JSON list of C-alpha atoms in Angstrom, two decimals:
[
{"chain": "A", "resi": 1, "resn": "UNK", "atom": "CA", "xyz": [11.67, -7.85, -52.03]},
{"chain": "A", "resi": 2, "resn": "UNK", "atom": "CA", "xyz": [13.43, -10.78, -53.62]},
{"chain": "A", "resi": 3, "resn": "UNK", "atom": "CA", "xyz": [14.80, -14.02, -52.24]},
{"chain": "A", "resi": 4, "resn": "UNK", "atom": "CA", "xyz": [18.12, -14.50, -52.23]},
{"chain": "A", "resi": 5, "resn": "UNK", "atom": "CA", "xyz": [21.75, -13.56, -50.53]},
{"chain": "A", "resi": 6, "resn": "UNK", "atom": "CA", "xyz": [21.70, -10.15, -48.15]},
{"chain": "A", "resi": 7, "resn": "UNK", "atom": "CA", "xyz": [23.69, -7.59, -49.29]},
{"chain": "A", "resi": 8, "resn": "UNK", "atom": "CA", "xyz": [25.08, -6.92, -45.36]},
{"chain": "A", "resi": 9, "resn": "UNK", "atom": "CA", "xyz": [28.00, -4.68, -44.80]},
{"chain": "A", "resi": 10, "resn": "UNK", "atom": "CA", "xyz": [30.88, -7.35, -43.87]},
{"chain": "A", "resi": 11, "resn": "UNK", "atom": "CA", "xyz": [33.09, -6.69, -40.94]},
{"chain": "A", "resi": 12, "resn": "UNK", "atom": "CA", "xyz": [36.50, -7.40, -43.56]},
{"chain": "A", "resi": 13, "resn": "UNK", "atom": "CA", "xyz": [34.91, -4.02, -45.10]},
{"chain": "A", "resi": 14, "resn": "UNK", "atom": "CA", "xyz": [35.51, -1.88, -42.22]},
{"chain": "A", "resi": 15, "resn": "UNK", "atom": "CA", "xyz": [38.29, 0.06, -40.35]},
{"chain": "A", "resi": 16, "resn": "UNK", "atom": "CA", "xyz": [37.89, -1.29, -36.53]},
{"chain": "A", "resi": 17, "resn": "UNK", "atom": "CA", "xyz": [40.44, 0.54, -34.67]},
{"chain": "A", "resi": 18, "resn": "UNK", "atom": "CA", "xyz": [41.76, 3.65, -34.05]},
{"chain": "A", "resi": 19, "resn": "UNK", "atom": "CA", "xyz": [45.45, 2.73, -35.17]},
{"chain": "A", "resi": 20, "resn": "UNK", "atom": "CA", "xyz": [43.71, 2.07, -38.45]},
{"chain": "A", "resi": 21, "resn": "UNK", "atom": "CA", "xyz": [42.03, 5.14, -38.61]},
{"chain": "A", "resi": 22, "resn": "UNK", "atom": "CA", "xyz": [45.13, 7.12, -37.86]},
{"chain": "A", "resi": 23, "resn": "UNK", "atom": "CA", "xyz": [47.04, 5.50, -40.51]},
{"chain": "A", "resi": 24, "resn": "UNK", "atom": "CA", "xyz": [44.74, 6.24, -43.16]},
{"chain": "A", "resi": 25, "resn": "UNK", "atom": "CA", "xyz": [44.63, 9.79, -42.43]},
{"chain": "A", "resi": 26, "resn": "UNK", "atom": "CA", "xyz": [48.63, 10.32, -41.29]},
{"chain": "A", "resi": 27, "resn": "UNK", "atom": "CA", "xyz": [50.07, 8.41, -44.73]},
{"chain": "A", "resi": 28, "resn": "UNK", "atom": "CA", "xyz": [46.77, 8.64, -47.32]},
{"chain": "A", "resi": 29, "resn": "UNK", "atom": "CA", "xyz": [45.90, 11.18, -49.49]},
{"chain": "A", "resi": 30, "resn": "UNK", "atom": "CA", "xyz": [43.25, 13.51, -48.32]},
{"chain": "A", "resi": 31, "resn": "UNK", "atom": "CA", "xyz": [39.98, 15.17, -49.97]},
{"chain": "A", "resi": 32, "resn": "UNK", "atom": "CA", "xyz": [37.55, 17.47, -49.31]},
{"chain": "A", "resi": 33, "resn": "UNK", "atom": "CA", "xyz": [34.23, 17.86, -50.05]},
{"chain": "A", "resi": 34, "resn": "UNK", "atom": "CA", "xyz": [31.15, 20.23, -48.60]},
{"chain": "A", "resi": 35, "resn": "UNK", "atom": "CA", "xyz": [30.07, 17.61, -46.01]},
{"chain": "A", "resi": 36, "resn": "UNK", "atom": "CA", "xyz": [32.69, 14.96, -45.93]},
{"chain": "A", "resi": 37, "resn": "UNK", "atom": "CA", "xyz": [36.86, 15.14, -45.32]},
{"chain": "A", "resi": 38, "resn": "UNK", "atom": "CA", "xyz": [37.94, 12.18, -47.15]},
{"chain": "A", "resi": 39, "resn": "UNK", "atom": "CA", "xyz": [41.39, 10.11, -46.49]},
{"chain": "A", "resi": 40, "resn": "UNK", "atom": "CA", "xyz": [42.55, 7.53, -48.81]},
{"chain": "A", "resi": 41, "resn": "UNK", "atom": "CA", "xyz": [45.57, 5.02, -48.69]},
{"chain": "A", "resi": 42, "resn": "UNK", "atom": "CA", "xyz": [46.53, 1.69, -50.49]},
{"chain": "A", "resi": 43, "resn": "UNK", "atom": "CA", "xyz": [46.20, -1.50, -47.99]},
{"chain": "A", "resi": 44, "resn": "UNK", "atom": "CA", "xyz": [47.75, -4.12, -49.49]},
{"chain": "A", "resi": 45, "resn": "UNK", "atom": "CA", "xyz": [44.53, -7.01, -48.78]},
{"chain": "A", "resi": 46, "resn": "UNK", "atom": "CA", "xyz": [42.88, -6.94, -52.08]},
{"chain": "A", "resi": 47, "resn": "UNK", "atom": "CA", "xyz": [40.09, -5.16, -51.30]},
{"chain": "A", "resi": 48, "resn": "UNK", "atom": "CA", "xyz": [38.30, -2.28, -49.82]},
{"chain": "A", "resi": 49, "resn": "UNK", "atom": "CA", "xyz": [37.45, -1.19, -46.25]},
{"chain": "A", "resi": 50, "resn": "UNK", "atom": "CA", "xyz": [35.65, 1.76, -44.68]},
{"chain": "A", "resi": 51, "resn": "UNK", "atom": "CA", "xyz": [35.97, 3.93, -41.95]},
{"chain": "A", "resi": 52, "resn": "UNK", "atom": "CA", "xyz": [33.54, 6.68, -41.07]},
{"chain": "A", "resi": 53, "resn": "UNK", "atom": "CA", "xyz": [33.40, 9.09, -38.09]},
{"chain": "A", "resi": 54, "resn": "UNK", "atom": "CA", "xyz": [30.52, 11.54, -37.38]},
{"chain": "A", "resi": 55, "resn": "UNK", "atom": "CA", "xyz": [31.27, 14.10, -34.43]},
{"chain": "A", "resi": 56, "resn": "UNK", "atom": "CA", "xyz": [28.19, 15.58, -32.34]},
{"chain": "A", "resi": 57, "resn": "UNK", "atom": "CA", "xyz": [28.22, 18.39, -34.46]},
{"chain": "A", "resi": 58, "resn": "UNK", "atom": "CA", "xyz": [26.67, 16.44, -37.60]},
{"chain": "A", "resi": 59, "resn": "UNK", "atom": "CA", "xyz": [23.57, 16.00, -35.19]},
{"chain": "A", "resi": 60, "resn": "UNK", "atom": "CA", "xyz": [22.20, 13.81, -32.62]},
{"chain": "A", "resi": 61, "resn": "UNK", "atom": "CA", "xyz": [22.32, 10.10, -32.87]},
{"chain": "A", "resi": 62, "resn": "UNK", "atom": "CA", "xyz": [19.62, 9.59, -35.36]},
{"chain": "A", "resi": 63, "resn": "UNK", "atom": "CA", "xyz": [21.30, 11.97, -38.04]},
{"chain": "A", "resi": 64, "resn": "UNK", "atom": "CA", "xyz": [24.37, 10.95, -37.47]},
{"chain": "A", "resi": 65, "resn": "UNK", "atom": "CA", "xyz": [23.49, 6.99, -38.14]},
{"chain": "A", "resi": 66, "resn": "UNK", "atom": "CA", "xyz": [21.36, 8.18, -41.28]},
{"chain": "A", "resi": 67, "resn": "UNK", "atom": "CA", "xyz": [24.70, 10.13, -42.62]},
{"chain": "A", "resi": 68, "resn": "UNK", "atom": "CA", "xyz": [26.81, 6.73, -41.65]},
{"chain": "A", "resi": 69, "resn": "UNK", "atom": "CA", "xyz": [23.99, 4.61, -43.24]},
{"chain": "A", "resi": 70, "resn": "UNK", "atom": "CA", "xyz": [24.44, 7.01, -46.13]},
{"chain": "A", "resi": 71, "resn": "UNK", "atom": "CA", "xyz": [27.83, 6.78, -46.94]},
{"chain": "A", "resi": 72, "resn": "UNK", "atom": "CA", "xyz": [27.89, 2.60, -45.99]},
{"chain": "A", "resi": 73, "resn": "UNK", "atom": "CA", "xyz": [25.37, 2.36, -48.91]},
{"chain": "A", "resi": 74, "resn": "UNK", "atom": "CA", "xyz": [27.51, 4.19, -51.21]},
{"chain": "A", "resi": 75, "resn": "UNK", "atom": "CA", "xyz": [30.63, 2.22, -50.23]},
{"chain": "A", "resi": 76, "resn": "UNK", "atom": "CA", "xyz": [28.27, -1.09, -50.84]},
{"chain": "A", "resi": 77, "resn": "UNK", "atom": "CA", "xyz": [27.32, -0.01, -54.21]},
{"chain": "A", "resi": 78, "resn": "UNK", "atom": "CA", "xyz": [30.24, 2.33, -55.75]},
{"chain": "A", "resi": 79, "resn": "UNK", "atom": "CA", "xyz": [33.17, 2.09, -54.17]},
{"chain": "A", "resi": 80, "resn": "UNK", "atom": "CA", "xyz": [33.96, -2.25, -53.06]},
{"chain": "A", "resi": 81, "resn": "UNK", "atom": "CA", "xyz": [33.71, -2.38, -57.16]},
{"chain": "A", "resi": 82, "resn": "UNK", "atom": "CA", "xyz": [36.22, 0.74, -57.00]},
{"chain": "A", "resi": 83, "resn": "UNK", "atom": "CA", "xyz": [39.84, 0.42, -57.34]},
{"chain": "A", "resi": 84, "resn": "UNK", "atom": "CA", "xyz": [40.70, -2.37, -54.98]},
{"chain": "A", "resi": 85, "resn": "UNK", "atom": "CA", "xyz": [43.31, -2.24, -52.00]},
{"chain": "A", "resi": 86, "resn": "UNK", "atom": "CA", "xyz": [42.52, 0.78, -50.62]},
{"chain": "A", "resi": 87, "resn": "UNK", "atom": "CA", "xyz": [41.36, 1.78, -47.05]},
{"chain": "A", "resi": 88, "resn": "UNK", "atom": "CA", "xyz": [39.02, 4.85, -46.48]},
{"chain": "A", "resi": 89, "resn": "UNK", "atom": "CA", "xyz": [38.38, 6.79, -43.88]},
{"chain": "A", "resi": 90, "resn": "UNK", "atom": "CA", "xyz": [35.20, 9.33, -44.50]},
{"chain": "A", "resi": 91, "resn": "UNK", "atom": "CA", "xyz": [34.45, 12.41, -41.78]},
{"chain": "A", "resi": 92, "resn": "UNK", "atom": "CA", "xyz": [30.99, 13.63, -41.83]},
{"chain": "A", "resi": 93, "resn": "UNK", "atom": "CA", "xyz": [30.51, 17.14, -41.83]},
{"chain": "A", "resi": 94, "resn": "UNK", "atom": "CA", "xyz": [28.01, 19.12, -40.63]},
{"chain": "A", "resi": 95, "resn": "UNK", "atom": "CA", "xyz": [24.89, 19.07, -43.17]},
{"chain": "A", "resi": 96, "resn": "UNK", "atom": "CA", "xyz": [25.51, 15.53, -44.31]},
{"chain": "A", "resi": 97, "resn": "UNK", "atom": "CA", "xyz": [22.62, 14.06, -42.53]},
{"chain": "A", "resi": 98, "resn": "UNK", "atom": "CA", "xyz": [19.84, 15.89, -45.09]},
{"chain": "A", "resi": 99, "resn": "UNK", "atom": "CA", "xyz": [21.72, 14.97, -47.94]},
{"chain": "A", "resi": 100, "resn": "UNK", "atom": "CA", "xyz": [20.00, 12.24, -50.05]},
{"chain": "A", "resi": 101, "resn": "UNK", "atom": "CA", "xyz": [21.53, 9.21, -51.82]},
{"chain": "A", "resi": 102, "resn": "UNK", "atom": "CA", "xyz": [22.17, 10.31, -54.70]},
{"chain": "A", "resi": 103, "resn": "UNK", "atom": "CA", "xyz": [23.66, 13.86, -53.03]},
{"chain": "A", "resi": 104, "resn": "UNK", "atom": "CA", "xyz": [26.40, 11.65, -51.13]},
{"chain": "A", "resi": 105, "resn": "UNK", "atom": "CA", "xyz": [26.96, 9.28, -54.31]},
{"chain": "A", "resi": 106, "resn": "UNK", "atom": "CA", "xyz": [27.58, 12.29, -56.47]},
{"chain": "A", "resi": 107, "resn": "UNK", "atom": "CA", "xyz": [30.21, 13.80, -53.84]},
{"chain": "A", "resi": 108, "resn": "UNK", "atom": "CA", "xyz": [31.80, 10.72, -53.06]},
{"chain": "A", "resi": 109, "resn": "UNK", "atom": "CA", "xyz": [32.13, 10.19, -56.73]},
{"chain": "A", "resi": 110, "resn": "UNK", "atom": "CA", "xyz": [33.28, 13.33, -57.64]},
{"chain": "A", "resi": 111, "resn": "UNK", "atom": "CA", "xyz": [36.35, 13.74, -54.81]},
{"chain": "A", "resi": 112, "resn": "UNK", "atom": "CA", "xyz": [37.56, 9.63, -55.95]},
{"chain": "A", "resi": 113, "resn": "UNK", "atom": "CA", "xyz": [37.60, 10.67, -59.90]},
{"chain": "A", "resi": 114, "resn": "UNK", "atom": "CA", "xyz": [40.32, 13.28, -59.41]},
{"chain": "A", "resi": 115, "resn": "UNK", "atom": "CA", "xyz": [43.77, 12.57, -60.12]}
]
């Protein structure tokens, strides 16, 4: 591993609260994929943020960090160089925890290129 600045997740990159949450999913556009609902909706800020909710019935706790870990990376790599000022709010469906990386980026991908 190489020295040099951590590429954490910021706080400014995330949906906190609930209000947040509802407002991306009551005014934002809405996609579906085979493991993930997807809600979009300009923000105004500039930049990105992220949202994700996995139910019980993605898995237990372990699989349902490792699908939130999943889609955080994705977010980190794909989407904060995406089209800015926009807030997202990803559900996990059931499944989404044995996806790999490449699985989630192709999915993710694939729902944000439509028109």
């Amino acid at each position: 591993m190489t020295a040099g600045k951590p590429q954490a997740f910021p706080g400014s990159a995330r949906l906190k609260y609930s209000r947040e949450f509802n407002l991306v999913r009551k005014q934002g556009r809405f996609f579906k994929t085979p493991h993930f609902l997807v809600y979009q909706r300009l923000n105004g800020l500039g930049y990105n943020r992220l949202g994700i909710t996995a139910s019980r019935k993605v898995g237990n706790a372990p699989q349902r960090n490792r699908a939130k870990r999943l889609l955080r990376e994705v977010f980190r790599r794909y989407l904060k160089v995406a089209t800015p000022s926009l807030d997202f709010s990803i559900i996990a469906r059931r499944g989404a925890p044995a996806l790999r990386y490449s699985d989630v980026l192709q999915e993710i991908q694939a729902v944000l290129t439509r028109e």
